[in-house]
Structure formats: C-alpha cells, structure tokens
mmCIF file of C-alpha atoms and ligand atoms in Angstrom:
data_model
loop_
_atom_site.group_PDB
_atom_site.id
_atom_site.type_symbol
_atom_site.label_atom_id
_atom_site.label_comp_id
_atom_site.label_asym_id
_atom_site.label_seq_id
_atom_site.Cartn_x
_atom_site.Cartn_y
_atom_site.Cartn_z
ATOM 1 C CA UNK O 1 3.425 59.123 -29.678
ATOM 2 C CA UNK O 2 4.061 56.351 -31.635
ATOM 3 C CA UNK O 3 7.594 56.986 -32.427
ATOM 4 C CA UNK O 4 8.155 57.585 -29.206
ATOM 5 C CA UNK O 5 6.977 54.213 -27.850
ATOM 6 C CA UNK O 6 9.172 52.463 -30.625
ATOM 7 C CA UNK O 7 11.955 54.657 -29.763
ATOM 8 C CA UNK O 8 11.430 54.014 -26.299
ATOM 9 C CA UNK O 9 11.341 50.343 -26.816
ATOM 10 C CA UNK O 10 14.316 50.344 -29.686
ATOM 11 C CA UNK O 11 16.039 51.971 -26.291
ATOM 12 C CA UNK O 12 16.253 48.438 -23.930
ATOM 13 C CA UNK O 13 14.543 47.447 -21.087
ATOM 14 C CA UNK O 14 16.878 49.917 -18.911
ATOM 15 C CA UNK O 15 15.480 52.501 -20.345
ATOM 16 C CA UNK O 16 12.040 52.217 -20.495
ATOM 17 C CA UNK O 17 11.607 50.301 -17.100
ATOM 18 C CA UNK O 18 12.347 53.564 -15.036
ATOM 19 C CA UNK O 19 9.732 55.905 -16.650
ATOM 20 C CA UNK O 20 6.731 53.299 -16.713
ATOM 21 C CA UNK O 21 4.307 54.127 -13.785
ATOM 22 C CA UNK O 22 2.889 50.677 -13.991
ATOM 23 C CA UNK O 23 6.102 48.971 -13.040
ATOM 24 C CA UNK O 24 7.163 51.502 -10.492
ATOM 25 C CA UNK O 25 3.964 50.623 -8.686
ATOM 26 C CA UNK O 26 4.793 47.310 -8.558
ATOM 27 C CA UNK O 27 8.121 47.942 -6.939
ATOM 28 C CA UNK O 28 6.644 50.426 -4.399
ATOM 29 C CA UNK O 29 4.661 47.447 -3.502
ATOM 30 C CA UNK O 30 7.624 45.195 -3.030
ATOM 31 C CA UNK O 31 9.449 47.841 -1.053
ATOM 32 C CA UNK O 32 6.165 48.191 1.534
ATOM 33 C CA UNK O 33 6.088 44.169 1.985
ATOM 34 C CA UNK O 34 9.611 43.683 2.594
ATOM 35 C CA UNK O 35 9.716 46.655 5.023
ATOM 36 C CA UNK O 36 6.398 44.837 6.452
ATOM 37 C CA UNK O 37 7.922 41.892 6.644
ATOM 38 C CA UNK O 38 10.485 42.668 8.453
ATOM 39 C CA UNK O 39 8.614 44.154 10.662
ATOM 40 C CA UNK O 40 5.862 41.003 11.112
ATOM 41 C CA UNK O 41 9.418 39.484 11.785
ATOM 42 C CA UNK O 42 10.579 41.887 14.733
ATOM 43 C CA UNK O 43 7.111 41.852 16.401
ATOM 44 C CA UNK O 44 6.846 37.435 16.999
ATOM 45 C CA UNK O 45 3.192 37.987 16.695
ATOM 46 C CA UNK O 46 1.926 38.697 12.986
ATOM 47 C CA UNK O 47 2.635 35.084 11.521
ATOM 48 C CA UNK O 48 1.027 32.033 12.104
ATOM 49 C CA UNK O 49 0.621 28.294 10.980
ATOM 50 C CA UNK O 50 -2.678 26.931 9.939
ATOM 51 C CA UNK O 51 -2.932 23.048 9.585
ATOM 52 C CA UNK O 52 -4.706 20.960 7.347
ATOM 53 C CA UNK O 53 -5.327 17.477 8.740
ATOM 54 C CA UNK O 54 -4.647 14.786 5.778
ATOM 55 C CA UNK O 55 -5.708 11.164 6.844
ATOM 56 C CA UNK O 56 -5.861 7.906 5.488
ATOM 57 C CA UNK O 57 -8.356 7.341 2.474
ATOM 58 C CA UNK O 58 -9.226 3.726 3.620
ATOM 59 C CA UNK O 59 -10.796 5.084 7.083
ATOM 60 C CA UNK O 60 -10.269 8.502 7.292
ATOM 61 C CA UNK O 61 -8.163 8.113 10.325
ATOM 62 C CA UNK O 62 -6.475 11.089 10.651
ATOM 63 C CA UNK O 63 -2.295 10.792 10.278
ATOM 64 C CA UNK O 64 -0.812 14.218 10.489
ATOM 65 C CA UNK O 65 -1.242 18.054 9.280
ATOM 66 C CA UNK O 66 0.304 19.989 6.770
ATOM 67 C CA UNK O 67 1.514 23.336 8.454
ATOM 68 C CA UNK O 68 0.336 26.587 6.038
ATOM 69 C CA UNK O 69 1.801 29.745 7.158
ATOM 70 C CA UNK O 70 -0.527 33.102 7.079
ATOM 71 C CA UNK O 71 0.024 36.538 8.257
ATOM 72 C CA UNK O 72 -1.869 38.233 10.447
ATOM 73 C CA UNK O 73 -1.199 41.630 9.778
ATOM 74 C CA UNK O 74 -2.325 44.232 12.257
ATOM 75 C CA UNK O 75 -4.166 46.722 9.300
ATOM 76 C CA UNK O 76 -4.402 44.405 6.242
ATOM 77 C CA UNK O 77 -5.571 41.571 7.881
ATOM 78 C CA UNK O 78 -4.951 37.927 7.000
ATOM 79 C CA UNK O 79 -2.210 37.690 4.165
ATOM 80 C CA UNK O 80 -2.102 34.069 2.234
ATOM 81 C CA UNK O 81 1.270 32.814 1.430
ATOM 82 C CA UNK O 82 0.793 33.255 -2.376
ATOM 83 C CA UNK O 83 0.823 37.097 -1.346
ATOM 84 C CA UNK O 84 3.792 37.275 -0.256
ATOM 85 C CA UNK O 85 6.293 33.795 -0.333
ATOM 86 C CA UNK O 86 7.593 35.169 -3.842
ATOM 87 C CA UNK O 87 8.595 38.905 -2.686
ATOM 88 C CA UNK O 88 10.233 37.033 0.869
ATOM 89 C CA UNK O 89 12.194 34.772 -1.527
ATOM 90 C CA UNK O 90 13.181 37.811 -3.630
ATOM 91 C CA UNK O 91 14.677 39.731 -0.811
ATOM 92 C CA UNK O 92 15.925 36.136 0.950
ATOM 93 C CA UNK O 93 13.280 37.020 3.791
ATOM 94 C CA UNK O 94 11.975 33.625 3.450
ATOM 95 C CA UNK O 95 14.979 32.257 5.398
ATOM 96 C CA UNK O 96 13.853 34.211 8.283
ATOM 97 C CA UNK O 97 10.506 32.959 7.885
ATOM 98 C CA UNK O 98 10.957 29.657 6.873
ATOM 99 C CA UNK O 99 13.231 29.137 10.772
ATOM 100 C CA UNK O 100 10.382 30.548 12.068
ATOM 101 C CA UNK O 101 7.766 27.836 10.700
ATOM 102 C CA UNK O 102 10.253 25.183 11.525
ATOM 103 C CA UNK O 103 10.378 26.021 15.024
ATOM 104 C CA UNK O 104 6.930 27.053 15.547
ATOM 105 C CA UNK O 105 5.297 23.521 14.082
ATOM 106 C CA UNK O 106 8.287 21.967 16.630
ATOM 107 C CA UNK O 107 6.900 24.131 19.629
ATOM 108 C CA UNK O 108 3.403 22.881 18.206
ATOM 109 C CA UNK O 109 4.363 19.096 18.062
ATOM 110 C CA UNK O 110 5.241 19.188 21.896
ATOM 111 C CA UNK O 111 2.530 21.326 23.025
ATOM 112 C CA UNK O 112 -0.004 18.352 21.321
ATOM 113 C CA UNK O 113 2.299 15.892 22.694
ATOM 114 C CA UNK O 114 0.462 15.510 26.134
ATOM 115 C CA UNK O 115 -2.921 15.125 24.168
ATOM 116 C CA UNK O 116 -1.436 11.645 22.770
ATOM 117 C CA UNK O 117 -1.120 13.125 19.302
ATOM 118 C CA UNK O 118 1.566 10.954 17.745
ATOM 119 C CA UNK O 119 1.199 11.835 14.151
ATOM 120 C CA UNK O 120 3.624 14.351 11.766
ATOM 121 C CA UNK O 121 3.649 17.819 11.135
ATOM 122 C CA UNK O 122 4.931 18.634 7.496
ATOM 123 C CA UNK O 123 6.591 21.734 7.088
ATOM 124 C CA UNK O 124 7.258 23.231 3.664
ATOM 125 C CA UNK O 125 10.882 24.471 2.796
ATOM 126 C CA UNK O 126 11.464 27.308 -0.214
ATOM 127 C CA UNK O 127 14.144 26.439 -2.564
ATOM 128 C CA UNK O 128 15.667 29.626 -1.521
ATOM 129 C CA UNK O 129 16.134 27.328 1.953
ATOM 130 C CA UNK O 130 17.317 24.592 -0.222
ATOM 131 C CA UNK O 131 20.309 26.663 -2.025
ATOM 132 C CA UNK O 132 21.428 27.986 1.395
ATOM 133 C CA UNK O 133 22.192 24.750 2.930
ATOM 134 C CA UNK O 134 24.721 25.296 5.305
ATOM 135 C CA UNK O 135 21.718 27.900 7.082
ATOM 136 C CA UNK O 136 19.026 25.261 6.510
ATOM 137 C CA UNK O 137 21.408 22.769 8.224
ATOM 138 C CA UNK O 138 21.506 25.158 10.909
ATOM 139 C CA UNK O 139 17.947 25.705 11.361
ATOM 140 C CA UNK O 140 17.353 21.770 11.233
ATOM 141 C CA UNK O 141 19.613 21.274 14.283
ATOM 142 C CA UNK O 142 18.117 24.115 15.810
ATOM 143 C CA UNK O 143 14.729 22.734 15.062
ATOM 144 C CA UNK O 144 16.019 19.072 16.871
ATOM 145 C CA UNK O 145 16.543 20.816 19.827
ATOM 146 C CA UNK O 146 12.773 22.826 19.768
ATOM 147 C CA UNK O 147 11.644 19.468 19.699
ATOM 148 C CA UNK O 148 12.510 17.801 22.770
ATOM 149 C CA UNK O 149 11.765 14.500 23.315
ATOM 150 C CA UNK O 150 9.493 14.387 20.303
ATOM 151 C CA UNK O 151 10.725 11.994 18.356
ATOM 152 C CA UNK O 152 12.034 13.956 14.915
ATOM 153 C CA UNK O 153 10.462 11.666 12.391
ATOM 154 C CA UNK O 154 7.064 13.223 13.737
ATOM 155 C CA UNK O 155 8.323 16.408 11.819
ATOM 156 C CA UNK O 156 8.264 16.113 8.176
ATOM 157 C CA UNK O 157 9.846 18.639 5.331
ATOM 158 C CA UNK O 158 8.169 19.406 1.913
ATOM 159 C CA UNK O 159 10.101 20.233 -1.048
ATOM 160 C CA UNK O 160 8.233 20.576 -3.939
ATOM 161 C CA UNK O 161 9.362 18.863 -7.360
ATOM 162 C CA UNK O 162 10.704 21.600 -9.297
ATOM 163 C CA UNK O 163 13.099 22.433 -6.502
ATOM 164 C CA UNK O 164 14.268 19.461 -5.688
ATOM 165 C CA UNK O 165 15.290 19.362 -9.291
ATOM 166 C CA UNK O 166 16.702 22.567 -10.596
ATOM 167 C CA UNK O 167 19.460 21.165 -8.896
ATOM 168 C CA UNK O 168 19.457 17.722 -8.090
ATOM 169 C CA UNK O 169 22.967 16.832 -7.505
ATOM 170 C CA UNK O 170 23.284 19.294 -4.506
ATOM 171 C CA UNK O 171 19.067 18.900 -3.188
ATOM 172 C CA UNK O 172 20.361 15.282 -2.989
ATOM 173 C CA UNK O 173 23.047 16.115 -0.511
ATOM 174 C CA UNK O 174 21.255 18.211 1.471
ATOM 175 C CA UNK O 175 17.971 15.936 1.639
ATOM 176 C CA UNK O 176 19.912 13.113 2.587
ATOM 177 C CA UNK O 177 21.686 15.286 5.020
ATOM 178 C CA UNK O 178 18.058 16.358 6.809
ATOM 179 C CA UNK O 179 17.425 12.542 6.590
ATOM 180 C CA UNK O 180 20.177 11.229 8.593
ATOM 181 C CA UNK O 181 18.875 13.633 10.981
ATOM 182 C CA UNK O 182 15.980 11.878 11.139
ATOM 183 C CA UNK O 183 13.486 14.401 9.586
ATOM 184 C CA UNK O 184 10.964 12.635 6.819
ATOM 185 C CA UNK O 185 10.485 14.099 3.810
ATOM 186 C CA UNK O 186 7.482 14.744 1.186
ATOM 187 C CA UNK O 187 8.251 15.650 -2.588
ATOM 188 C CA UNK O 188 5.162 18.585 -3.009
ATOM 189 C CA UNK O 189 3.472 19.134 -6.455
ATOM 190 C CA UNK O 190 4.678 15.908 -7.862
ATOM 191 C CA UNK O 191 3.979 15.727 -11.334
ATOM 192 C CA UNK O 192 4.492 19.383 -12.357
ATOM 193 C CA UNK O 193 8.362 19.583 -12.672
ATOM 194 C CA UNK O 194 10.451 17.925 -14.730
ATOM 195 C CA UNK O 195 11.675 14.679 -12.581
ATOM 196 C CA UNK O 196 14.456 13.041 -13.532
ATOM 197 C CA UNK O 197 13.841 9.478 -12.747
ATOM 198 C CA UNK O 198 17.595 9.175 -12.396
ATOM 199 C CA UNK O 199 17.592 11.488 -9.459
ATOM 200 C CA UNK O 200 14.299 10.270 -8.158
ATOM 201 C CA UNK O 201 15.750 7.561 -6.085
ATOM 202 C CA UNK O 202 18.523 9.408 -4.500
ATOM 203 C CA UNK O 203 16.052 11.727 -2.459
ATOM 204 C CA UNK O 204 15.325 10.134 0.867
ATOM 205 C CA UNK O 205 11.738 11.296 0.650
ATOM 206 C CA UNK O 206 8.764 9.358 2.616
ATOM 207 C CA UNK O 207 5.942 10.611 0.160
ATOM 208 C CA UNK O 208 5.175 11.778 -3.341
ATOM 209 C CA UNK O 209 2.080 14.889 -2.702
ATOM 210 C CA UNK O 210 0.323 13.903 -6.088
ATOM 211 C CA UNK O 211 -0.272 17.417 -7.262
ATOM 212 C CA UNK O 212 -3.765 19.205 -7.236
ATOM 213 C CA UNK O 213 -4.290 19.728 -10.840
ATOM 214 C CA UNK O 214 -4.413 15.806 -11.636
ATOM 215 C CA UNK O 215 -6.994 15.674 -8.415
ATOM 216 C CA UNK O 216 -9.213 18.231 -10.684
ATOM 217 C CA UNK O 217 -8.935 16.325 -13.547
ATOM 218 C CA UNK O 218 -9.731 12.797 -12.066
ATOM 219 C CA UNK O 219 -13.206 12.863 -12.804
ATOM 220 C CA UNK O 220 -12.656 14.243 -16.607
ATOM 221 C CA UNK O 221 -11.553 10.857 -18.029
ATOM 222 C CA UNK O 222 -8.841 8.466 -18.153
ATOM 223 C CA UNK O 223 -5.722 10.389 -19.443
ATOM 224 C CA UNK O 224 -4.958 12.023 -15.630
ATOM 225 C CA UNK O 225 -6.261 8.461 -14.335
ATOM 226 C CA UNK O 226 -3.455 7.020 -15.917
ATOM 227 C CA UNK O 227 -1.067 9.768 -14.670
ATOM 228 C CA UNK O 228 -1.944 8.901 -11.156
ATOM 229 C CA UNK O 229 -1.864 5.092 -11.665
ATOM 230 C CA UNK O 230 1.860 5.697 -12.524
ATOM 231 C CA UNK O 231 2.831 7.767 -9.911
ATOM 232 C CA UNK O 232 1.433 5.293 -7.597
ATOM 233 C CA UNK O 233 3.155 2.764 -9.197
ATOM 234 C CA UNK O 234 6.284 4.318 -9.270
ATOM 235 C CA UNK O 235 6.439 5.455 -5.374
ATOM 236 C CA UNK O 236 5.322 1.820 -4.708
ATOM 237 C CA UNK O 237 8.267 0.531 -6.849
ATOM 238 C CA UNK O 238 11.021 2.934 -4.463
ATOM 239 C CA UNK O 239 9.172 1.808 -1.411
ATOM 240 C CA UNK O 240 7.219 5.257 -1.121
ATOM 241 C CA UNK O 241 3.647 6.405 0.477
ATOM 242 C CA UNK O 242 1.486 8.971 -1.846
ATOM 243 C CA UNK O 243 -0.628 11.570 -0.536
ATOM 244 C CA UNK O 244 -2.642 13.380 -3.098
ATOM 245 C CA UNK O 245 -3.642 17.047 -2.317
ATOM 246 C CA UNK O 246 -6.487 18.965 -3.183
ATOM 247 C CA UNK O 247 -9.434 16.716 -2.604
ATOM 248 C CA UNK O 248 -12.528 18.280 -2.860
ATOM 249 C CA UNK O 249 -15.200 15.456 -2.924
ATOM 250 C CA UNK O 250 -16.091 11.921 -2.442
ATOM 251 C CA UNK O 251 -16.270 11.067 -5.728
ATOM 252 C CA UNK O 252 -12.366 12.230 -6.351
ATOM 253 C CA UNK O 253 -11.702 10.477 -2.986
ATOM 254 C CA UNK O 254 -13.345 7.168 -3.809
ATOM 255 C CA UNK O 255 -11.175 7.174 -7.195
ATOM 256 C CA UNK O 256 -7.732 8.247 -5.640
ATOM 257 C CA UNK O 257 -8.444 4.858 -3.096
ATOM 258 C CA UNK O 258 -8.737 2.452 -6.612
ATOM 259 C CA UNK O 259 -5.713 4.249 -7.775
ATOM 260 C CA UNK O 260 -3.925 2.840 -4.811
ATOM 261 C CA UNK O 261 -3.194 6.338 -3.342
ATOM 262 C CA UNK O 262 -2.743 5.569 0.541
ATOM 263 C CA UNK O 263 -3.273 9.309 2.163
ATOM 264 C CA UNK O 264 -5.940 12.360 0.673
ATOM 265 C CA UNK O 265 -5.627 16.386 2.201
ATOM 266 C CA UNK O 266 -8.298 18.864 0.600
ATOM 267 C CA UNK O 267 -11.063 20.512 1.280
ATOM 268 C CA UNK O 268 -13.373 17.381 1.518
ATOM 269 C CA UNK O 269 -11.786 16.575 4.569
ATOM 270 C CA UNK O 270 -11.138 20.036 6.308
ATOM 271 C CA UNK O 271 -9.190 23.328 5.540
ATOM 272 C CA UNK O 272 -6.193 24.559 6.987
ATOM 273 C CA UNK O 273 -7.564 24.936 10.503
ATOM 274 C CA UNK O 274 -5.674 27.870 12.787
ATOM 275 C CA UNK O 275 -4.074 26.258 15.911
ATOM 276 C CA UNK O 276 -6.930 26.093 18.645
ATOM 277 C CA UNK O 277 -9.500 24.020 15.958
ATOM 278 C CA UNK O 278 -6.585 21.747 14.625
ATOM 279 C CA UNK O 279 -6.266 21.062 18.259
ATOM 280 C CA UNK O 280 -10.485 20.388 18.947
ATOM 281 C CA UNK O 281 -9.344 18.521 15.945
ATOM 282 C CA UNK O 282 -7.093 16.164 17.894
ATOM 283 C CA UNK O 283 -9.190 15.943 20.410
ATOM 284 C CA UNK O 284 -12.422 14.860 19.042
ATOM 285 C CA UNK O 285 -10.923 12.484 16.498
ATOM 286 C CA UNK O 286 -9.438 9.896 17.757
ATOM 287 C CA UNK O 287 -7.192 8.140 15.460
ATOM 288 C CA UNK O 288 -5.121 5.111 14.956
ATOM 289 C CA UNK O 289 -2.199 4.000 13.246
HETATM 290 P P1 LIG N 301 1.252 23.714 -1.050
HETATM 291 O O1 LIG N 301 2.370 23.328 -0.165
HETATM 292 O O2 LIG N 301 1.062 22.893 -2.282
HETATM 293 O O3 LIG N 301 -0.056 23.727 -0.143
HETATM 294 C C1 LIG N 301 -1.309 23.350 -0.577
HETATM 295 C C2 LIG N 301 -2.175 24.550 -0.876
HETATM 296 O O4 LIG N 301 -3.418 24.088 -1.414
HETATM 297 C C3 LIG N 301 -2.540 25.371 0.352
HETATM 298 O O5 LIG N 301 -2.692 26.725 -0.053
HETATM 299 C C4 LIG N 301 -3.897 24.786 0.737
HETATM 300 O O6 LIG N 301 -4.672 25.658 1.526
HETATM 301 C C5 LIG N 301 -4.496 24.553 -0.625
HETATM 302 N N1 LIG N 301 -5.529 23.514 -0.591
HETATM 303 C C6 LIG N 301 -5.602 22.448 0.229
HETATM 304 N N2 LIG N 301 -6.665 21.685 -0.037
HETATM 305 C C7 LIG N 301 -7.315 22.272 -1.059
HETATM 306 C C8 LIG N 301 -8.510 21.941 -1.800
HETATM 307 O O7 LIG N 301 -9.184 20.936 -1.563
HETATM 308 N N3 LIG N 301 -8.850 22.779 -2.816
HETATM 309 C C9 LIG N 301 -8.127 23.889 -3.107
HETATM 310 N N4 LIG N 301 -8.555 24.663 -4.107
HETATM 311 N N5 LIG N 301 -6.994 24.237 -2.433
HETATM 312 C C10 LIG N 301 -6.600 23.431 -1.426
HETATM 313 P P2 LIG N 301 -2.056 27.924 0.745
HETATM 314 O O8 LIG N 301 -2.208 27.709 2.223
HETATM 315 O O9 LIG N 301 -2.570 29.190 0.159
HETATM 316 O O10 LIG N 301 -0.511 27.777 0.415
HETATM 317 C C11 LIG N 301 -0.059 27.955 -0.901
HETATM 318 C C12 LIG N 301 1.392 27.608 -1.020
HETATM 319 O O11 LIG N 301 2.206 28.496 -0.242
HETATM 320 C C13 LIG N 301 1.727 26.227 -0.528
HETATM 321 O O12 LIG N 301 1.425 25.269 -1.507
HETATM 322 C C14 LIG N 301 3.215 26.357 -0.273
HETATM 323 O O13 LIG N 301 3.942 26.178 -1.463
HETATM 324 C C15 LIG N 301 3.349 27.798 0.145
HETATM 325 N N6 LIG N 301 3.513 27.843 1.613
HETATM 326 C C16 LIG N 301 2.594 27.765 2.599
HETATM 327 N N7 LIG N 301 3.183 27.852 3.822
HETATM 328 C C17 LIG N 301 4.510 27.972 3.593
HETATM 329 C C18 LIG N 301 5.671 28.089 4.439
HETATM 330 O O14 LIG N 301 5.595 28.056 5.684
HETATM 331 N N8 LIG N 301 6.885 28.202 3.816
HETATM 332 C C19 LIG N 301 7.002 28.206 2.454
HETATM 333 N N9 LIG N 301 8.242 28.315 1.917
HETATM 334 N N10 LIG N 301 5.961 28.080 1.644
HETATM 335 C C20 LIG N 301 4.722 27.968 2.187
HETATM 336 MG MG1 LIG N 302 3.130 21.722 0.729
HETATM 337 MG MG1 LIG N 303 1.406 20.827 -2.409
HETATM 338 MG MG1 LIG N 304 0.248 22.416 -4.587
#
C-alpha cells in the first residue's frame, strides 16, 4: 500500500485527484449548490437580505444597515453566505446574485422611504463583481433606476481590502466610476490585506470597516490599540469616516469611541435583522443625523 500511495503521489495531482473519494465528494457538493443556485435564482423567492443596523458610538443613533444576504432554501433551510459566496464566485453565479442584492436593498430603500428613513443601505460587492466591470457598471445603472427618487448616496457599496487591491490600478477606475454615479463606498475588512498606501487615496471610498479581528483583540492590550489608533488616524488624514465591525460589548464599544472611531455594527447593538424587524427597527428608533 505504501508504494502505491508514493507511486500514486510520484504520479501528479492529475492523477491522483480523480480516484480520491474524499475530493470527489467535495465536487459532488459543488455540482448540487450550483445546480441549487441556479435554481434559488429562477424561483425570486429563496434569497433574502438581512440588515444589521450600525449607528453612531457617541449616541447610538442609528445611521444605516449593512445588507447580509441568506438563503432560504425550501429543504435545507437558512444557508449563511460563508456556505455558499465561494462556490457562486467559482462558477461566476455571484454576478447573478450580487444584481440581485443590489436591486433588492434599492427596492428596500424606497419601500422605508415613506417611514422617513433617510439613512444608507451598504451593499457588499465580490471581487468577482469587481473584475467584470463593464457588468457591474451595468447593474449600477440598473440599480439608479430601482431607486427612484431616493437619492443614490443613501446606497452604499462594500469592497473589502484585499479586493480592492489585488488590482488596484483597475478597482480604482471602476470605484471612481460607481462614485461619479453617486454611490458611497466602504473599504470592508480594513486591516487584513495588504494596502498600498499609494493606492489608498485614489479609492473614492466614504469609510474604512475596521476589521473584526482587531475589535476581538481591543481588550487584550495595547498592540491592536495602536493598530486602530492608526487607522483612525489615517482615514481622518484622507478626510474618511471609520466604522468598526464586530462589536460585541460595551467595554469594546467604550474603547473604539477613545480611539476616535465615529460608527460601531456588532452584536452589542443588534444582529442582522430579516426585513420586517429591521423595519420595527426604523420605526421604534427614532434617529437623527
Ligand atoms: P462582512 O461583509 O465582513 O460582514 C460582516 C459579518 O460579520 C456578517 O456575517 C455579520 O453577521 C457578522 N457579524 C456582525 N457583527 C458581528 C459580531 O458582533 N460578532 C460576530 N462574531 N460576527 C458579527 P455574515 O452575514 O455571515 O456574512 C459573512 C460575509 O459574507 C460578509 O462579511 C460578506 O463578505 C459576505 N456577504 C454577505 N452578504 C453578501 C452579499 O450580498 N454579496 C457578497 N458578495 N458577499 C456577501
Ligand atoms: Mg461587509
Ligand atoms: Mg466586514
Ligand atoms: Mg469582516
């Protein structure tokens, strides 16, 4: 048996790939999501958009939600993103998808518009999205339109830090592209890709999302203290608000407001909320600007 495994590994990953049961599983798996996919696609129903408010640290007020997608699958049940983003971006499903979540939080905006909700809904983008550009510019006009007369700066766009940056040249076009459109933008998971600071500045974002795992940390000592003083300091140098995500409790809360970090979303505040409690949301919290 031994000599076979080393001949079978001397033979390439070709080779061995095909005959190991573990792998094929894994593929069988991919083939059933994308088929379901598809077919949460074709039925309109199966997705949906959870929000999680975030609000101001100083008062709590609330300023906007964060739009999570789940899926709502008739025999499995509810399916979190992290189940199935990767395999949609694999197969370039996510495009599909990621129209869908742009139009839906625009259908959203105007159906809270009548409630006097005048805060943002942020909708996160795949870099799959961000490489086909010319489609994402089409979905963004598309997305104007689904709007109406809200006003498009109500809508904001998440693209995380590592996308933005695996190439910066062209996510620089594009961004600025989605800004002259009037869209506002969020860099998500700052702190966890490799910025260049020489790129920084040419991204038209609104807000750096101070990543979760320096949230955790916070309350461990100085060193991610330090990190988030200079991420504050940085957006504040380009003119930028910073949200950090992942808040849990008061104590992380009360240490992200000395930091200077304007806007907190986590669980200490309220989890992603499906549609009908976002909007009791709304309604029983009046906020202010
Ligand atoms: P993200 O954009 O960084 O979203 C934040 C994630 O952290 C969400 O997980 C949220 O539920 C979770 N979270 C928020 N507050 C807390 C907290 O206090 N503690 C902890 N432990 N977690 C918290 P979720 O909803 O599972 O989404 C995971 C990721 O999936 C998102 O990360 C985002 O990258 C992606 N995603 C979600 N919706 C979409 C979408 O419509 N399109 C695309 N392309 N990606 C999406
Ligand atoms: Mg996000
Ligand atoms: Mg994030
Ligand atoms: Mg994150």
């Amino acid at each position: 048996a031994e000599g076979a495994l080393a001949r079978a590994k001397a033979g390439g990953p070709g080779q061995t790939h095909e005959f190991d049961p573990a792998e094929q599983l894994v593929e069988q798996s991919r083939r059933w999501l994308r088929d379901a996919i598809d077919a949460a696609l074709a039925s309109g129903t199966q997705f949906e958009l959870h929000y999680q408010p975030f609000v101001r640290l100083a008062d709590r007020a609330l300023l906007g939600f964060e739009a999570l997608i789940r899926w709502r699958h008739p025999e499995r049940g509810l399916i979190m993103p992290g189940d199935f983003i990767p395999v949609a971006e694999a197969s370039g499903q996510i495009c599909a998808i990621g129209r869908w979540a742009l139009l839906e939080a625009a259908a959203q905006l105007r159906r809270w518009q009548p409630l006097g909700f005048t805060g943002e809904v942020a909708v996160n983008l795949s870099g799959v999205q961000l490489e086909r550009d010319i489609e994402l510019l089409a979905d963004a006009r598309a997305t104007l339109a689904a709007l109406g007369d809200v006003p498009t700066h109500r809508l904001k766009l998440e693209v995380t830090e590592s996308m933005a940056m695996a190439n910066p040249q062209r996510s620089a076009e594009v961004l600025q592209e989605l800004a002259r459109m009037g869209f506002k933008l969020s860099i998500d998971d700052f702190g966890t890709g490799y910025s260049s600071l020489a790129y920084l500045h040419r991204f038209p974002f609104d807000t750096l999302k101070v990543d979760r795992s320096f949230v955790i940390r916070l309350a461990a000592g100085r060193e991610a203290q330090e990190i988030v003083r200079t991420i504050v300091g940085l957006a504040l140098a380009l003119g930028k608000q910073t949200l950090a995500e992942g808040v849990e409790d008061e104590k992380q809360a009360a240490l992200l407001e000395q930091l200077g970090v304007q806007v907190g979303q986590g669980w200490l505040f309220a989890k992603a909320l499906p549609q009908a409690q976002a909007t009791e949301a709304i309604k029983s919290a009046p906020w202010r600007r």
